[in-house]
Structure formats: structure tokens, C-alpha cells
């Protein structure tokens, strides 16, 4: 059974930094794209950043220049370094992975349960 587990969320003051981690575990043949999404209070879930197997990255305009996504395939882990945090970054942050559990089956989409990030003074 594949699991994604996020960690690193918490309460931080405006201008502060946090680093989120997402560890994939279980029977995994290959991890393709990994990404981070967030859902602010009362709003829909939105894409924050994603990274391909070739380390190509994409960012939402609202986080460009402040957030950095990276991955360590040996550890089956994705990271989201968040700097210069703003109150509007407050949300539950979810990890997403498009991965192949087996060598012969199709890639599937998996989600973590989320980690809360609160930016407040």
C-alpha cells in the first residue's frame, strides 16, 4: 500500500520560513511527478509547485521567488522550502505524487493527508 506523509507544518510569523517534507512509502516502482497543493480556509485546493523526474519545476505565480520545490528520489521524498511567508500562505498543504506501483501497471495519483501551515503574528 502506497502512502504519502507530510511533515514540517506549523505556526510561523510573517517573513519567516518553513520546510515541508513528503515521504512516499510502500510498494513503489517509480515516482514520476511530485507536487504540493494547498487549500486555504474556505477556498478550493490549488497547485503550489511540482517537479518532474528530470527536476523540471513549475510554480504558482503567487509563490514564485519565495518557494522552492526539490526531491530526493533515493529517499522517495519531496521538499517545499517556503521563505518570506505571508498570511495569505496560510493553508493545509498537501503532497501529491504520480507514481507507478508496479513495472507493468499504469501510473496512479496519490495524496497525503496534509499538514497545516499558519502564518500569523
mmCIF file of N, CA and C in Angstrom:
data_model
loop_
_atom_site.group_PDB
_atom_site.id
_atom_site.type_symbol
_atom_site.label_atom_id
_atom_site.label_comp_id
_atom_site.label_asym_id
_atom_site.label_seq_id
_atom_site.Cartn_x
_atom_site.Cartn_y
_atom_site.Cartn_z
ATOM 1 N N UNK A 1 0.843 -1.188 0.000
ATOM 2 C CA UNK A 1 0.000 0.000 0.000
ATOM 3 C C UNK A 1 0.881 1.242 0.000
ATOM 4 N N UNK A 2 0.609 2.152 -0.906
ATOM 5 C CA UNK A 2 1.396 3.367 -1.028
ATOM 6 C C UNK A 2 0.855 4.427 -0.071
ATOM 7 N N UNK A 3 1.764 5.107 0.605
ATOM 8 C CA UNK A 3 1.386 6.215 1.480
ATOM 9 C C UNK A 3 2.280 7.415 1.221
ATOM 10 N N UNK A 4 1.700 8.598 1.334
ATOM 11 C CA UNK A 4 2.451 9.845 1.324
ATOM 12 C C UNK A 4 2.212 10.521 2.658
ATOM 13 N N UNK A 5 3.287 10.886 3.345
ATOM 14 C CA UNK A 5 3.159 11.505 4.660
ATOM 15 C C UNK A 5 3.906 12.832 4.664
ATOM 16 N N UNK A 6 3.157 13.902 4.928
ATOM 17 C CA UNK A 6 3.747 15.232 5.005
ATOM 18 C C UNK A 6 4.162 15.558 6.438
ATOM 19 N N UNK A 7 5.151 16.429 6.556
ATOM 20 C CA UNK A 7 5.563 16.949 7.851
ATOM 21 C C UNK A 7 6.196 18.314 7.657
ATOM 22 N N UNK A 8 6.371 19.026 8.773
ATOM 23 C CA UNK A 8 7.057 20.305 8.718
ATOM 24 C C UNK A 8 6.177 21.531 8.831
ATOM 25 N N UNK A 9 4.864 21.321 8.867
ATOM 26 C CA UNK A 9 3.973 22.464 9.014
ATOM 27 C C UNK A 9 4.029 23.036 10.418
ATOM 28 N N UNK A 10 3.362 24.172 10.593
ATOM 29 C CA UNK A 10 3.327 24.797 11.907
ATOM 30 C C UNK A 10 2.925 26.245 11.829
ATOM 31 N N UNK A 11 3.151 26.933 12.945
ATOM 32 C CA UNK A 11 2.842 28.359 13.051
ATOM 33 C C UNK A 11 4.127 29.156 12.878
ATOM 34 N N UNK A 12 4.084 30.155 12.006
ATOM 35 C CA UNK A 12 5.273 30.975 11.755
ATOM 36 C C UNK A 12 4.839 32.421 11.577
ATOM 37 N N UNK A 13 5.702 33.350 11.946
ATOM 38 C CA UNK A 13 5.394 34.763 11.777
ATOM 39 C C UNK A 13 5.595 35.188 10.323
ATOM 40 N N UNK A 14 4.915 36.229 9.905
ATOM 41 C CA UNK A 14 5.139 36.747 8.546
ATOM 42 C C UNK A 14 6.616 37.042 8.320
ATOM 43 N N UNK A 15 7.100 36.665 7.129
ATOM 44 C CA UNK A 15 8.507 36.822 6.812
ATOM 45 C C UNK A 15 9.357 35.625 7.188
ATOM 46 N N UNK A 16 8.769 34.693 7.912
ATOM 47 C CA UNK A 16 9.503 33.516 8.346
ATOM 48 C C UNK A 16 9.580 32.436 7.283
ATOM 49 N N UNK A 17 10.173 31.309 7.676
ATOM 50 C CA UNK A 17 10.385 30.196 6.741
ATOM 51 C C UNK A 17 9.944 28.884 7.363
ATOM 52 N N UNK A 18 9.541 27.980 6.496
ATOM 53 C CA UNK A 18 9.253 26.609 6.873
ATOM 54 C C UNK A 18 9.710 25.692 5.750
ATOM 55 N N UNK A 19 10.027 24.466 6.106
ATOM 56 C CA UNK A 19 10.375 23.457 5.104
ATOM 57 C C UNK A 19 9.466 22.252 5.290
ATOM 58 N N UNK A 20 8.669 21.989 4.280
ATOM 59 C CA UNK A 20 7.789 20.827 4.300
ATOM 60 C C UNK A 20 8.483 19.633 3.655
ATOM 61 N N UNK A 21 8.182 18.457 4.182
ATOM 62 C CA UNK A 21 8.692 17.217 3.607
ATOM 63 C C UNK A 21 7.530 16.289 3.294
ATOM 64 N N UNK A 22 7.703 15.478 2.273
ATOM 65 C CA UNK A 22 6.701 14.484 1.894
ATOM 66 C C UNK A 22 7.444 13.186 1.584
ATOM 67 N N UNK A 23 7.200 12.176 2.402
ATOM 68 C CA UNK A 23 7.859 10.896 2.222
ATOM 69 C C UNK A 23 6.876 9.875 1.657
ATOM 70 N N UNK A 24 7.270 9.248 0.574
ATOM 71 C CA UNK A 24 6.469 8.180 -0.022
ATOM 72 C C UNK A 24 6.976 6.832 0.486
ATOM 73 N N UNK A 25 6.044 5.937 0.776
ATOM 74 C CA UNK A 25 6.431 4.615 1.250
ATOM 75 C C UNK A 25 5.494 3.574 0.672
ATOM 76 N N UNK A 26 5.918 2.322 0.761
ATOM 77 C CA UNK A 26 5.114 1.241 0.220
ATOM 78 C C UNK A 26 5.762 0.642 -1.008
ATOM 79 N N UNK A 27 4.959 -0.140 -1.735
ATOM 80 C CA UNK A 27 5.488 -0.781 -2.927
ATOM 81 C C UNK A 27 5.434 0.220 -4.084
ATOM 82 N N UNK A 28 6.588 0.770 -4.436
ATOM 83 C CA UNK A 28 6.677 1.806 -5.467
ATOM 84 C C UNK A 28 7.756 1.431 -6.463
ATOM 85 N N UNK A 29 7.379 1.341 -7.721
ATOM 86 C CA UNK A 29 8.360 1.052 -8.766
ATOM 87 C C UNK A 29 9.051 2.325 -9.238
ATOM 88 N N UNK A 30 8.265 3.370 -9.477
ATOM 89 C CA UNK A 30 8.828 4.622 -9.980
ATOM 90 C C UNK A 30 7.927 5.796 -9.599
ATOM 91 N N UNK A 31 8.556 6.862 -9.132
ATOM 92 C CA UNK A 31 7.818 8.096 -8.852
ATOM 93 C C UNK A 31 8.017 9.051 -10.007
ATOM 94 N N UNK A 32 6.960 9.509 -10.583
ATOM 95 C CA UNK A 32 7.034 10.444 -11.702
ATOM 96 C C UNK A 32 7.005 11.874 -11.136
ATOM 97 N N UNK A 33 5.975 12.629 -11.415
ATOM 98 C CA UNK A 33 5.885 13.993 -10.911
ATOM 99 C C UNK A 33 5.461 14.004 -9.441
ATOM 100 N N UNK A 34 6.088 14.872 -8.671
ATOM 101 C CA UNK A 34 5.660 15.124 -7.297
ATOM 102 C C UNK A 34 5.269 16.594 -7.198
ATOM 103 N N UNK A 35 4.296 16.859 -6.358
ATOM 104 C CA UNK A 35 3.834 18.233 -6.270
ATOM 105 C C UNK A 35 3.259 18.577 -4.911
ATOM 106 N N UNK A 36 3.108 19.861 -4.703
ATOM 107 C CA UNK A 36 2.485 20.384 -3.495
ATOM 108 C C UNK A 36 1.261 21.205 -3.902
ATOM 109 N N UNK A 37 0.194 21.002 -3.162
ATOM 110 C CA UNK A 37 -1.039 21.760 -3.312
ATOM 111 C C UNK A 37 -1.374 22.356 -1.960
ATOM 112 N N UNK A 38 -2.253 23.339 -1.969
ATOM 113 C CA UNK A 38 -2.703 23.898 -0.698
ATOM 114 C C UNK A 38 -4.168 24.273 -0.786
ATOM 115 N N UNK A 39 -4.816 24.265 0.374
ATOM 116 C CA UNK A 39 -6.212 24.650 0.458
ATOM 117 C C UNK A 39 -6.376 25.658 1.582
ATOM 118 N N UNK A 40 -6.486 26.944 1.225
ATOM 119 C CA UNK A 40 -6.719 27.965 2.254
ATOM 120 C C UNK A 40 -8.104 27.807 2.858
ATOM 121 N N UNK A 41 -8.332 28.360 4.046
ATOM 122 C CA UNK A 41 -9.648 28.253 4.683
ATOM 123 C C UNK A 41 -10.751 28.801 3.790
ATOM 124 N N UNK A 42 -11.778 28.008 3.563
ATOM 125 C CA UNK A 42 -12.922 28.432 2.781
ATOM 126 C C UNK A 42 -12.696 28.523 1.286
ATOM 127 N N UNK A 43 -11.551 28.033 0.823
ATOM 128 C CA UNK A 43 -11.256 28.124 -0.615
ATOM 129 C C UNK A 43 -10.965 26.743 -1.186
ATOM 130 N N UNK A 44 -10.852 26.688 -2.506
ATOM 131 C CA UNK A 44 -10.571 25.425 -3.176
ATOM 132 C C UNK A 44 -9.081 25.098 -3.130
ATOM 133 N N UNK A 45 -8.782 23.837 -3.290
ATOM 134 C CA UNK A 45 -7.403 23.404 -3.351
ATOM 135 C C UNK A 45 -6.748 23.952 -4.612
ATOM 136 N N UNK A 46 -5.495 24.391 -4.488
ATOM 137 C CA UNK A 46 -4.779 24.962 -5.625
ATOM 138 C C UNK A 46 -3.367 24.396 -5.691
ATOM 139 N N UNK A 47 -2.836 24.375 -6.897
ATOM 140 C CA UNK A 47 -1.475 23.899 -7.095
ATOM 141 C C UNK A 47 -0.484 24.955 -6.633
ATOM 142 N N UNK A 48 0.559 24.500 -5.941
ATOM 143 C CA UNK A 48 1.610 25.400 -5.477
ATOM 144 C C UNK A 48 2.871 25.221 -6.320
ATOM 145 N N UNK A 49 3.319 23.979 -6.448
ATOM 146 C CA UNK A 49 4.540 23.700 -7.191
ATOM 147 C C UNK A 49 4.582 22.220 -7.539
ATOM 148 N N UNK A 50 5.309 21.894 -8.616
ATOM 149 C CA UNK A 50 5.535 20.494 -8.929
ATOM 150 C C UNK A 50 6.908 20.326 -9.550
ATOM 151 N N UNK A 51 7.393 19.069 -9.499
ATOM 152 C CA UNK A 51 8.729 18.763 -10.007
ATOM 153 C C UNK A 51 8.695 17.409 -10.699
ATOM 154 N N UNK A 52 9.279 17.344 -11.889
ATOM 155 C CA UNK A 52 9.282 16.118 -12.668
ATOM 156 C C UNK A 52 10.484 15.250 -12.292
ATOM 157 N N UNK A 53 10.548 14.071 -12.894
ATOM 158 C CA UNK A 53 11.688 13.187 -12.654
ATOM 159 C C UNK A 53 12.997 13.808 -13.139
ATOM 160 N N UNK A 54 12.898 14.666 -14.130
ATOM 161 C CA UNK A 54 14.087 15.338 -14.663
ATOM 162 C C UNK A 54 14.361 16.657 -13.948
ATOM 163 N N UNK A 55 13.657 16.880 -12.818
ATOM 164 C CA UNK A 55 13.831 18.075 -11.986
ATOM 165 C C UNK A 55 13.340 19.363 -12.653
ATOM 166 N N UNK A 56 12.483 19.236 -13.639
ATOM 167 C CA UNK A 56 11.822 20.410 -14.190
ATOM 168 C C UNK A 56 10.740 20.853 -13.200
ATOM 169 N N UNK A 57 10.691 22.161 -12.920
ATOM 170 C CA UNK A 57 9.776 22.661 -11.893
ATOM 171 C C UNK A 57 8.782 23.670 -12.452
ATOM 172 N N UNK A 58 7.645 23.754 -11.785
ATOM 173 C CA UNK A 58 6.625 24.747 -12.078
ATOM 174 C C UNK A 58 6.114 25.312 -10.758
ATOM 175 N N UNK A 59 5.806 26.600 -10.766
ATOM 176 C CA UNK A 59 5.333 27.261 -9.554
ATOM 177 C C UNK A 59 4.102 28.114 -9.849
ATOM 178 N N UNK A 60 3.239 28.206 -8.859
ATOM 179 C CA UNK A 60 2.159 29.180 -8.946
ATOM 180 C C UNK A 60 2.760 30.574 -8.894
ATOM 181 N N UNK A 61 2.149 31.513 -9.598
ATOM 182 C CA UNK A 61 2.669 32.884 -9.633
ATOM 183 C C UNK A 61 2.790 33.473 -8.226
ATOM 184 N N UNK A 62 1.877 33.091 -7.349
ATOM 185 C CA UNK A 62 1.841 33.673 -6.005
ATOM 186 C C UNK A 62 3.026 33.259 -5.136
ATOM 187 N N UNK A 63 3.754 32.219 -5.527
ATOM 188 C CA UNK A 63 4.861 31.746 -4.691
ATOM 189 C C UNK A 63 6.210 31.822 -5.400
ATOM 190 N N UNK A 64 6.225 32.211 -6.648
ATOM 191 C CA UNK A 64 7.485 32.299 -7.395
ATOM 192 C C UNK A 64 8.456 33.234 -6.701
ATOM 193 N N UNK A 65 9.703 32.773 -6.580
ATOM 194 C CA UNK A 65 10.728 33.576 -5.933
ATOM 195 C C UNK A 65 10.764 33.416 -4.428
ATOM 196 N N UNK A 66 9.747 32.769 -3.862
ATOM 197 C CA UNK A 66 9.709 32.578 -2.402
ATOM 198 C C UNK A 66 9.774 31.097 -2.016
ATOM 199 N N UNK A 67 9.160 30.245 -2.821
ATOM 200 C CA UNK A 67 9.119 28.810 -2.532
ATOM 201 C C UNK A 67 10.031 28.061 -3.494
ATOM 202 N N UNK A 68 10.619 26.967 -3.016
ATOM 203 C CA UNK A 68 11.458 26.110 -3.840
ATOM 204 C C UNK A 68 11.090 24.657 -3.592
ATOM 205 N N UNK A 69 10.764 23.948 -4.675
ATOM 206 C CA UNK A 69 10.460 22.532 -4.568
ATOM 207 C C UNK A 69 11.684 21.731 -4.990
ATOM 208 N N UNK A 70 11.915 20.623 -4.310
ATOM 209 C CA UNK A 70 13.023 19.738 -4.662
ATOM 210 C C UNK A 70 12.618 18.306 -4.320
ATOM 211 N N UNK A 71 13.438 17.360 -4.758
ATOM 212 C CA UNK A 71 13.135 15.966 -4.479
ATOM 213 C C UNK A 71 14.420 15.177 -4.322
ATOM 214 N N UNK A 72 14.326 14.102 -3.546
ATOM 215 C CA UNK A 72 15.435 13.173 -3.357
ATOM 216 C C UNK A 72 14.856 11.787 -3.641
ATOM 217 N N UNK A 73 15.094 11.271 -4.824
ATOM 218 C CA UNK A 73 14.474 10.011 -5.227
ATOM 219 C C UNK A 73 15.004 8.839 -4.412
ATOM 220 N N UNK A 74 16.237 8.909 -3.957
ATOM 221 C CA UNK A 74 16.779 7.817 -3.129
ATOM 222 C C UNK A 74 16.003 7.695 -1.826
ATOM 223 N N UNK A 75 15.505 8.819 -1.336
ATOM 224 C CA UNK A 75 14.719 8.823 -0.105
ATOM 225 C C UNK A 75 13.223 8.861 -0.385
ATOM 226 N N UNK A 76 12.849 8.887 -1.654
ATOM 227 C CA UNK A 76 11.433 8.983 -2.064
ATOM 228 C C UNK A 76 10.757 10.128 -1.330
ATOM 229 N N UNK A 77 11.421 11.268 -1.365
ATOM 230 C CA UNK A 77 10.964 12.429 -0.600
ATOM 231 C C UNK A 77 10.953 13.669 -1.469
ATOM 232 N N UNK A 78 9.920 14.476 -1.286
ATOM 233 C CA UNK A 78 9.846 15.792 -1.894
ATOM 234 C C UNK A 78 9.856 16.837 -0.789
ATOM 235 N N UNK A 79 10.406 17.988 -1.111
ATOM 236 C CA UNK A 79 10.507 19.067 -0.141
ATOM 237 C C UNK A 79 9.890 20.339 -0.719
ATOM 238 N N UNK A 80 9.432 21.191 0.171
ATOM 239 C CA UNK A 80 8.985 22.523 -0.225
ATOM 240 C C UNK A 80 9.574 23.515 0.765
ATOM 241 N N UNK A 81 10.586 24.242 0.319
ATOM 242 C CA UNK A 81 11.178 25.295 1.129
ATOM 243 C C UNK A 81 10.369 26.564 0.916
ATOM 244 N N UNK A 82 9.813 27.080 2.002
ATOM 245 C CA UNK A 82 8.959 28.260 1.920
ATOM 246 C C UNK A 82 9.599 29.404 2.686
ATOM 247 N N UNK A 83 9.964 30.453 1.976
ATOM 248 C CA UNK A 83 10.585 31.636 2.577
ATOM 249 C C UNK A 83 9.670 32.845 2.421
ATOM 250 N N UNK A 84 9.959 33.877 3.178
ATOM 251 C CA UNK A 84 9.188 35.125 3.111
ATOM 252 C C UNK A 84 7.693 34.854 3.176
ATOM 253 N N UNK A 85 7.306 34.049 4.127
ATOM 254 C CA UNK A 85 5.902 33.637 4.222
ATOM 255 C C UNK A 85 4.993 34.806 4.542
ATOM 256 N N UNK A 86 3.795 34.753 3.963
ATOM 257 C CA UNK A 86 2.789 35.788 4.125
ATOM 258 C C UNK A 86 1.532 35.181 4.758
ATOM 259 N N UNK A 87 0.711 35.996 5.396
ATOM 260 C CA UNK A 87 -0.534 35.465 5.966
ATOM 261 C C UNK A 87 -1.392 34.733 4.933
ATOM 262 N N UNK A 88 -1.360 35.179 3.690
ATOM 263 C CA UNK A 88 -2.159 34.519 2.652
ATOM 264 C C UNK A 88 -1.613 33.152 2.246
ATOM 265 N N UNK A 89 -0.456 32.770 2.775
ATOM 266 C CA UNK A 89 0.055 31.416 2.556
ATOM 267 C C UNK A 89 -0.560 30.416 3.532
ATOM 268 N N UNK A 90 -1.329 30.905 4.485
ATOM 269 C CA UNK A 90 -1.980 30.031 5.452
ATOM 270 C C UNK A 90 -2.907 29.058 4.747
ATOM 271 N N UNK A 91 -2.707 27.773 4.981
ATOM 272 C CA UNK A 91 -3.488 26.738 4.301
ATOM 273 C C UNK A 91 -3.074 25.369 4.830
ATOM 274 N N UNK A 92 -3.845 24.369 4.454
ATOM 275 C CA UNK A 92 -3.402 22.987 4.606
ATOM 276 C C UNK A 92 -2.642 22.633 3.333
ATOM 277 N N UNK A 93 -1.438 22.158 3.490
ATOM 278 C CA UNK A 93 -0.589 21.822 2.346
ATOM 279 C C UNK A 93 -0.592 20.308 2.142
ATOM 280 N N UNK A 94 -0.875 19.910 0.911
ATOM 281 C CA UNK A 94 -0.974 18.502 0.554
ATOM 282 C C UNK A 94 0.121 18.115 -0.436
ATOM 283 N N UNK A 95 0.663 16.929 -0.222
ATOM 284 C CA UNK A 95 1.614 16.360 -1.159
ATOM 285 C C UNK A 95 0.869 15.487 -2.164
ATOM 286 N N UNK A 96 1.322 15.531 -3.394
ATOM 287 C CA UNK A 96 0.744 14.713 -4.450
ATOM 288 C C UNK A 96 1.865 14.032 -5.221
ATOM 289 N N UNK A 97 1.623 12.783 -5.608
ATOM 290 C CA UNK A 97 2.616 12.077 -6.415
ATOM 291 C C UNK A 97 1.926 11.257 -7.495
ATOM 292 N N UNK A 98 2.460 11.359 -8.680
ATOM 293 C CA UNK A 98 2.047 10.492 -9.781
ATOM 294 C C UNK A 98 3.100 9.391 -9.852
ATOM 295 N N UNK A 99 2.704 8.170 -9.501
ATOM 296 C CA UNK A 99 3.714 7.130 -9.404
ATOM 297 C C UNK A 99 3.197 5.796 -9.920
ATOM 298 N N UNK A 100 4.141 4.936 -10.234
ATOM 299 C CA UNK A 100 3.827 3.600 -10.725
ATOM 300 C C UNK A 100 4.132 2.591 -9.622
ATOM 301 N N UNK A 101 3.107 1.962 -9.068
ATOM 302 C CA UNK A 101 3.354 0.951 -8.023
ATOM 303 C C UNK A 101 4.077 -0.281 -8.562
ATOM 304 N N UNK A 102 3.847 -0.591 -9.839
ATOM 305 C CA UNK A 102 4.477 -1.762 -10.438
ATOM 306 C C UNK A 102 5.104 -1.381 -11.771
ATOM 307 N N UNK A 103 5.961 -2.285 -12.285
ATOM 308 C CA UNK A 103 6.637 -2.028 -13.554
ATOM 309 C C UNK A 103 5.679 -2.174 -14.737
ATOM 310 N N UNK A 104 4.580 -2.930 -14.550
ATOM 311 C CA UNK A 104 3.712 -3.227 -15.674
ATOM 312 C C UNK A 104 2.396 -2.471 -15.641
ATOM 313 N N UNK A 105 2.058 -1.885 -14.511
ATOM 314 C CA UNK A 105 0.776 -1.212 -14.382
ATOM 315 C C UNK A 105 0.862 0.266 -14.710
ATOM 316 N N UNK A 106 -0.277 0.946 -14.793
ATOM 317 C CA UNK A 106 -0.296 2.374 -15.105
ATOM 318 C C UNK A 106 0.126 3.204 -13.905
ATOM 319 N N UNK A 107 0.520 4.436 -14.169
ATOM 320 C CA UNK A 107 0.807 5.373 -13.090
ATOM 321 C C UNK A 107 -0.506 5.783 -12.432
ATOM 322 N N UNK A 108 -0.445 6.039 -11.141
ATOM 323 C CA UNK A 108 -1.631 6.425 -10.387
ATOM 324 C C UNK A 108 -1.319 7.663 -9.565
ATOM 325 N N UNK A 109 -2.382 8.329 -9.168
ATOM 326 C CA UNK A 109 -2.277 9.581 -8.420
ATOM 327 C C UNK A 109 -2.499 9.301 -6.935
ATOM 328 N N UNK A 110 -1.586 9.804 -6.094
ATOM 329 C CA UNK A 110 -1.699 9.598 -4.652
ATOM 330 C C UNK A 110 -1.598 10.937 -3.928
ATOM 331 N N UNK A 111 -2.282 11.000 -2.776
ATOM 332 C CA UNK A 111 -2.302 12.218 -1.964
ATOM 333 C C UNK A 111 -1.949 11.901 -0.520
ATOM 334 N N UNK A 112 -1.282 12.854 0.126
ATOM 335 C CA UNK A 112 -1.101 12.782 1.557
ATOM 336 C C UNK A 112 -2.306 13.363 2.270
ATOM 337 N N UNK A 113 -2.247 13.313 3.609
ATOM 338 C CA UNK A 113 -3.379 13.803 4.401
ATOM 339 C C UNK A 113 -3.272 15.291 4.722
ATOM 340 N N UNK A 114 -2.138 15.882 4.446
ATOM 341 C CA UNK A 114 -1.998 17.326 4.619
ATOM 342 C C UNK A 114 -1.295 17.722 5.905
ATOM 343 N N UNK A 115 -0.688 18.917 5.872
ATOM 344 C CA UNK A 115 -0.066 19.499 7.043
ATOM 345 C C UNK A 115 -0.442 20.980 7.090
ATOM 346 N N UNK A 116 -0.791 21.451 8.269
ATOM 347 C CA UNK A 116 -1.273 22.825 8.419
ATOM 348 C C UNK A 116 -0.112 23.800 8.496
ATOM 349 N N UNK A 117 -0.204 24.851 7.703
ATOM 350 C CA UNK A 117 0.740 25.968 7.769
ATOM 351 C C UNK A 117 -0.057 27.222 8.115
ATOM 352 N N UNK A 118 0.321 27.864 9.204
ATOM 353 C CA UNK A 118 -0.348 29.091 9.627
ATOM 354 C C UNK A 118 0.681 30.194 9.742
ATOM 355 N N UNK A 119 0.442 31.274 9.015
ATOM 356 C CA UNK A 119 1.337 32.429 9.033
ATOM 357 C C UNK A 119 0.604 33.576 9.725
ATOM 358 N N UNK A 120 1.072 33.909 10.917
ATOM 359 C CA UNK A 120 0.368 34.919 11.714
ATOM 360 C C UNK A 120 1.314 35.512 12.745
ATOM 361 N N UNK A 121 1.087 36.774 13.050
ATOM 362 C CA UNK A 121 1.873 37.413 14.101
ATOM 363 C C UNK A 121 1.142 37.339 15.441
#
